């Protein structure tokens, strides 16, 4: 197989995924009533308009409120929506927009049109969540460019990343950074010596982000501006903060509403507002808004002279908004030109503000969580690519089993690590004590990780046990099916709570706690059980990626006669869960159900070897 054939097969897998994703959405949107769609969380109706105005680019926006019965919904910032009318005479009218921000019952929608239609003000309006094809479109565009590249830098990077060409390296004398340990410095050296690709494998707690930050600092001094990408907004925000703390002029490109609060100061929106010419933009927008209000006073029943006057007023307002947009674009490019590091999501690399920009080096962090086609999007802007991540943590989400079987679930990072000899493993970790680290170290990392002296023996001062497995086998705690067919085990959750209360009652020090389960239904039960403990974080494994706590509880949930373990067969997710704990790890589960699986059988053997086994009968009521 060659690179072109491999990517062509990947495009087929991506098409299968998109078609299935679209099919499921269309079923939900087209074949169900408004009331049904409201309950499913993909429609709000009827709406109340809270505010109107003009935002970035002088385009109109609405802030709407959903005053009706509250339901769980799937609206997210940056997703496409359709505002529709159910008013008499306007049925079927709609305009498409993009969600700016959304909470339980309020949403801001931006529309990329000059003016809102009159029917918006006539009541009985609603909003539908639309299928978001933009991410797929950008991935297909990238694959198309790669498949058709017959020469040049893109072809070279394509063939090298996929292992069909040996990476080029230029050895150099390098003074190690005093901020990094030995394996981190070796990774930094490999990044600097690489002429086309570098691969950094950073297991949990090893300081991968610290290493990348130092590499970006050095590279920006040598090369100028660096593009830094990650698959999720949370990961991009984390990188943005770290780069800024390192003294780098960092600009975060993307939707402001999806940026965490402590990273907003680095966004384009905020940096533009601080520019000396921004007041002029604001004045132009205000004049345009005032003119539109004047024009809106004219009703439908008026004469030719009034119609002509209204037309002239709207034309002048449009011209003012165009002038505001041009000035805004000028400021945006000025802000971007000053940046040492530009941060964005993988798909965000194709943001219009970055159009035409090329980068000597593109950094892709958390590449183990990204679909391969998404990783190729920023590669198109690069001369050199640095990929970092851990293929033994959370994988990307693939919705269609057929697409998964066709290869979509295999990441570009996995391929690169398997196909290249020069992979930089960062092997000293600073999070877990050695006992918590040891099982994951043996199973996933070949025993190559070491716990730093600062954490090797850390534990709670009032609890010498660093790991506990609480076995519910024989207790009759059968799993049940909760909402959305998710599994839950209320009695297991009760044992977990009682263990925590016992630990808390014996505590003579403050400690941070996280409670994790792979099942949403179990998380909801645990949230209810821990409602009085506001300092305890309860969430799914996926939501805990990148976090850590002194104490981590894991509720495995599954308990059945067939020995079915469902989600738990994804060992990478369990690796994430187990490696969130710094001082104490407590896992509650049914050994009879889990023990038939090779991974959990090995874990139970490890538990017995270190004397960490307990039975749930110790915490029975």
Tab-separated table of N, CA, C and O in Angstrom, residues 167-174 176 180 182-201 211-212 215 219 222-223 360-361 363 384-387 421-426:
chain	number	residue	atom	x	y	z
A	167	UNK	N	12.237	10.198	8.013
A	167	UNK	CA	12.356	11.614	8.390
A	167	UNK	C	13.802	12.095	8.277
A	167	UNK	O	14.747	11.341	8.515
A	168	UNK	N	13.944	13.369	7.936
A	168	UNK	CA	15.274	13.980	7.827
A	168	UNK	C	15.649	14.635	9.152
A	168	UNK	O	14.833	15.315	9.773
A	169	UNK	N	16.887	14.418	9.565
A	169	UNK	CA	17.371	14.952	10.842
A	169	UNK	C	18.713	15.634	10.610
A	169	UNK	O	19.559	15.119	9.867
A	170	UNK	N	18.910	16.783	11.225
A	170	UNK	CA	20.209	17.450	11.197
A	170	UNK	C	20.690	17.581	12.627
A	170	UNK	O	20.107	18.308	13.436
A	171	UNK	N	21.754	16.838	12.950
A	171	UNK	CA	22.292	16.853	14.304
A	171	UNK	C	22.863	18.227	14.630
A	171	UNK	O	23.428	18.896	13.764
A	172	UNK	N	22.735	18.621	15.878
A	172	UNK	CA	23.284	19.905	16.295
A	172	UNK	C	23.669	19.853	17.770
A	172	UNK	O	23.159	19.026	18.537
A	173	UNK	N	24.580	20.732	18.132
A	173	UNK	CA	24.946	20.870	19.531
A	173	UNK	C	23.830	21.636	20.236
A	173	UNK	O	23.395	22.683	19.761
A	174	UNK	N	23.375	21.090	21.350
A	174	UNK	CA	22.253	21.727	22.043
A	174	UNK	C	22.514	21.771	23.540
A	174	UNK	O	22.876	20.762	24.146
A	176	UNK	N	21.130	21.757	27.078
A	176	UNK	CA	19.882	21.339	27.708
A	176	UNK	C	19.274	22.459	28.542
A	176	UNK	O	19.988	23.250	29.160
A	180	UNK	N	13.851	21.506	32.243
A	180	UNK	CA	13.371	20.191	31.828
A	180	UNK	C	14.230	19.078	32.405
A	180	UNK	O	15.421	19.271	32.675
A	182	UNK	N	15.745	14.960	32.010
A	182	UNK	CA	16.537	14.336	30.946
A	182	UNK	C	15.691	13.915	29.745
A	182	UNK	O	16.003	14.252	28.600
A	183	UNK	N	14.593	13.182	29.986
A	183	UNK	CA	13.789	12.713	28.847
A	183	UNK	C	13.061	13.870	28.158
A	183	UNK	O	12.848	13.839	26.942
A	184	UNK	N	12.682	14.888	28.911
A	184	UNK	CA	12.071	16.077	28.299
A	184	UNK	C	13.073	16.807	27.412
A	184	UNK	O	12.742	17.255	26.309
A	185	UNK	N	14.309	16.927	27.887
A	185	UNK	CA	15.349	17.567	27.082
A	185	UNK	C	15.664	16.769	25.830
A	185	UNK	O	15.919	17.348	24.763
A	186	UNK	N	15.624	15.453	25.933
A	186	UNK	CA	15.852	14.620	24.753
A	186	UNK	C	14.736	14.816	23.727
A	186	UNK	O	14.992	14.847	22.515
A	187	UNK	N	13.501	14.959	24.217
A	187	UNK	CA	12.378	15.235	23.310
A	187	UNK	C	12.551	16.600	22.648
A	187	UNK	O	12.305	16.759	21.446
A	188	UNK	N	12.987	17.588	23.416
A	188	UNK	CA	13.219	18.926	22.871
A	188	UNK	C	14.310	18.885	21.802
A	188	UNK	O	14.169	19.499	20.730
A	189	UNK	N	15.395	18.154	22.086
A	189	UNK	CA	16.475	18.026	21.100
A	189	UNK	C	15.956	17.392	19.814
A	189	UNK	O	16.265	17.851	18.705
A	190	UNK	N	15.136	16.339	19.946
A	190	UNK	CA	14.594	15.673	18.761
A	190	UNK	C	13.713	16.619	17.945
A	190	UNK	O	13.714	16.582	16.709
A	191	UNK	N	12.935	17.453	18.638
A	191	UNK	CA	12.078	18.428	17.944
A	191	UNK	C	12.925	19.421	17.164
A	191	UNK	O	12.640	19.740	16.000
A	192	UNK	N	13.990	19.906	17.775
A	192	UNK	CA	14.826	20.923	17.129
A	192	UNK	C	15.628	20.339	15.971
A	192	UNK	O	15.866	21.022	14.966
A	193	UNK	N	16.049	19.084	16.085
A	193	UNK	CA	16.844	18.467	15.029
A	193	UNK	C	15.996	17.991	13.860
A	193	UNK	O	16.494	17.857	12.740
A	194	UNK	N	14.725	17.734	14.101
A	194	UNK	CA	13.837	17.238	13.037
A	194	UNK	C	13.642	18.302	11.965
A	194	UNK	O	13.418	19.482	12.269
A	195	UNK	N	13.707	17.896	10.715
A	195	UNK	CA	13.519	18.819	9.603
A	195	UNK	C	12.131	18.724	8.993
A	195	UNK	O	11.719	19.613	8.247
A	196	UNK	N	11.392	17.647	9.294
A	196	UNK	CA	10.051	17.504	8.727
A	196	UNK	C	9.029	17.036	9.760
A	196	UNK	O	7.972	17.612	9.883
A	197	UNK	N	9.332	15.972	10.530
A	197	UNK	CA	8.388	15.544	11.567
A	197	UNK	C	9.128	15.181	12.848
A	197	UNK	O	10.283	14.739	12.813
A	198	UNK	N	8.449	15.392	13.979
A	198	UNK	CA	8.925	14.924	15.278
A	198	UNK	C	7.726	14.357	16.019
A	198	UNK	O	6.613	14.884	15.912
A	199	UNK	N	7.953	13.275	16.781
A	199	UNK	CA	6.859	12.601	17.482
A	199	UNK	C	7.211	12.522	18.958
A	199	UNK	O	8.275	12.004	19.325
A	200	UNK	N	6.309	13.038	19.799
A	200	UNK	CA	6.532	13.054	21.238
A	200	UNK	C	5.440	12.237	21.915
A	200	UNK	O	4.250	12.552	21.798
A	201	UNK	N	5.842	11.184	22.621
A	201	UNK	CA	4.900	10.348	23.366
A	201	UNK	C	4.960	10.768	24.829
A	201	UNK	O	5.979	10.570	25.500
A	211	UNK	N	7.139	20.422	28.148
A	211	UNK	CA	8.131	20.177	27.099
A	211	UNK	C	7.770	20.931	25.824
A	211	UNK	O	8.622	21.583	25.204
A	212	UNK	N	6.507	20.851	25.421
A	212	UNK	CA	6.069	21.544	24.209
A	212	UNK	C	6.211	23.058	24.355
A	212	UNK	O	6.598	23.753	23.410
A	215	UNK	N	9.710	23.956	23.816
A	215	UNK	CA	10.032	23.799	22.396
A	215	UNK	C	9.482	24.961	21.575
A	215	UNK	O	10.173	25.486	20.690
A	219	UNK	N	11.635	27.483	19.348
A	219	UNK	CA	11.322	27.534	17.920
A	219	UNK	C	10.892	28.924	17.472
A	219	UNK	O	11.254	29.382	16.382
A	222	UNK	N	13.823	31.033	16.841
A	222	UNK	CA	14.561	30.637	15.635
A	222	UNK	C	13.802	30.936	14.347
A	222	UNK	O	14.392	31.346	13.344
A	223	UNK	N	12.491	30.669	14.367
A	223	UNK	CA	11.718	30.643	13.126
A	223	UNK	C	10.671	31.733	12.998
A	223	UNK	O	10.158	31.987	11.909
A	360	UNK	N	6.486	27.685	9.520
A	360	UNK	CA	7.626	26.771	9.468
A	360	UNK	C	7.322	25.523	10.294
A	360	UNK	O	7.620	24.407	9.868
A	361	UNK	N	6.731	25.708	11.498
A	361	UNK	CA	6.400	24.562	12.348
A	361	UNK	C	4.958	24.635	12.823
A	361	UNK	O	4.504	25.696	13.265
A	363	UNK	N	2.529	22.641	15.585
A	363	UNK	CA	2.485	21.704	16.713
A	363	UNK	C	1.069	21.150	16.832
A	363	UNK	O	0.096	21.911	16.862
A	384	UNK	N	6.989	21.810	8.768
A	384	UNK	CA	7.446	20.802	9.725
A	384	UNK	C	6.320	20.566	10.717
A	384	UNK	O	5.620	21.513	11.102
A	385	UNK	N	6.133	19.318	11.143
A	385	UNK	CA	5.038	18.965	12.043
A	385	UNK	C	5.589	18.279	13.290
A	385	UNK	O	6.404	17.355	13.183
A	386	UNK	N	5.144	18.750	14.449
A	386	UNK	CA	5.453	18.091	15.706
A	386	UNK	C	4.145	17.547	16.262
A	386	UNK	O	3.218	18.310	16.545
A	387	UNK	N	4.047	16.217	16.382
A	387	UNK	CA	2.848	15.585	16.943
A	387	UNK	C	3.158	15.069	18.332
A	387	UNK	O	4.179	14.409	18.547
A	421	UNK	N	10.980	4.872	14.063
A	421	UNK	CA	11.874	4.481	15.150
A	421	UNK	C	12.151	5.651	16.096
A	421	UNK	O	12.310	5.455	17.297
A	422	UNK	N	12.228	6.831	15.560
A	422	UNK	CA	12.591	8.006	16.361
A	422	UNK	C	11.325	8.599	17.000
A	422	UNK	O	10.682	9.488	16.457
A	423	UNK	N	10.977	8.091	18.170
A	423	UNK	CA	9.835	8.581	18.943
A	423	UNK	C	10.344	8.964	20.325
A	423	UNK	O	11.006	8.161	20.998
A	424	UNK	N	10.061	10.176	20.742
A	424	UNK	CA	10.552	10.674	22.026
A	424	UNK	C	9.561	10.324	23.127
A	424	UNK	O	8.465	10.884	23.187
A	425	UNK	N	9.932	9.386	24.003
A	425	UNK	CA	9.097	9.016	25.138
A	425	UNK	C	9.529	9.826	26.357
A	425	UNK	O	10.681	9.746	26.788
A	426	UNK	N	8.610	10.601	26.914
A	426	UNK	CA	8.888	11.320	28.159
A	426	UNK	C	8.527	10.367	29.293
A	426	UNK	O	7.380	9.939	29.407
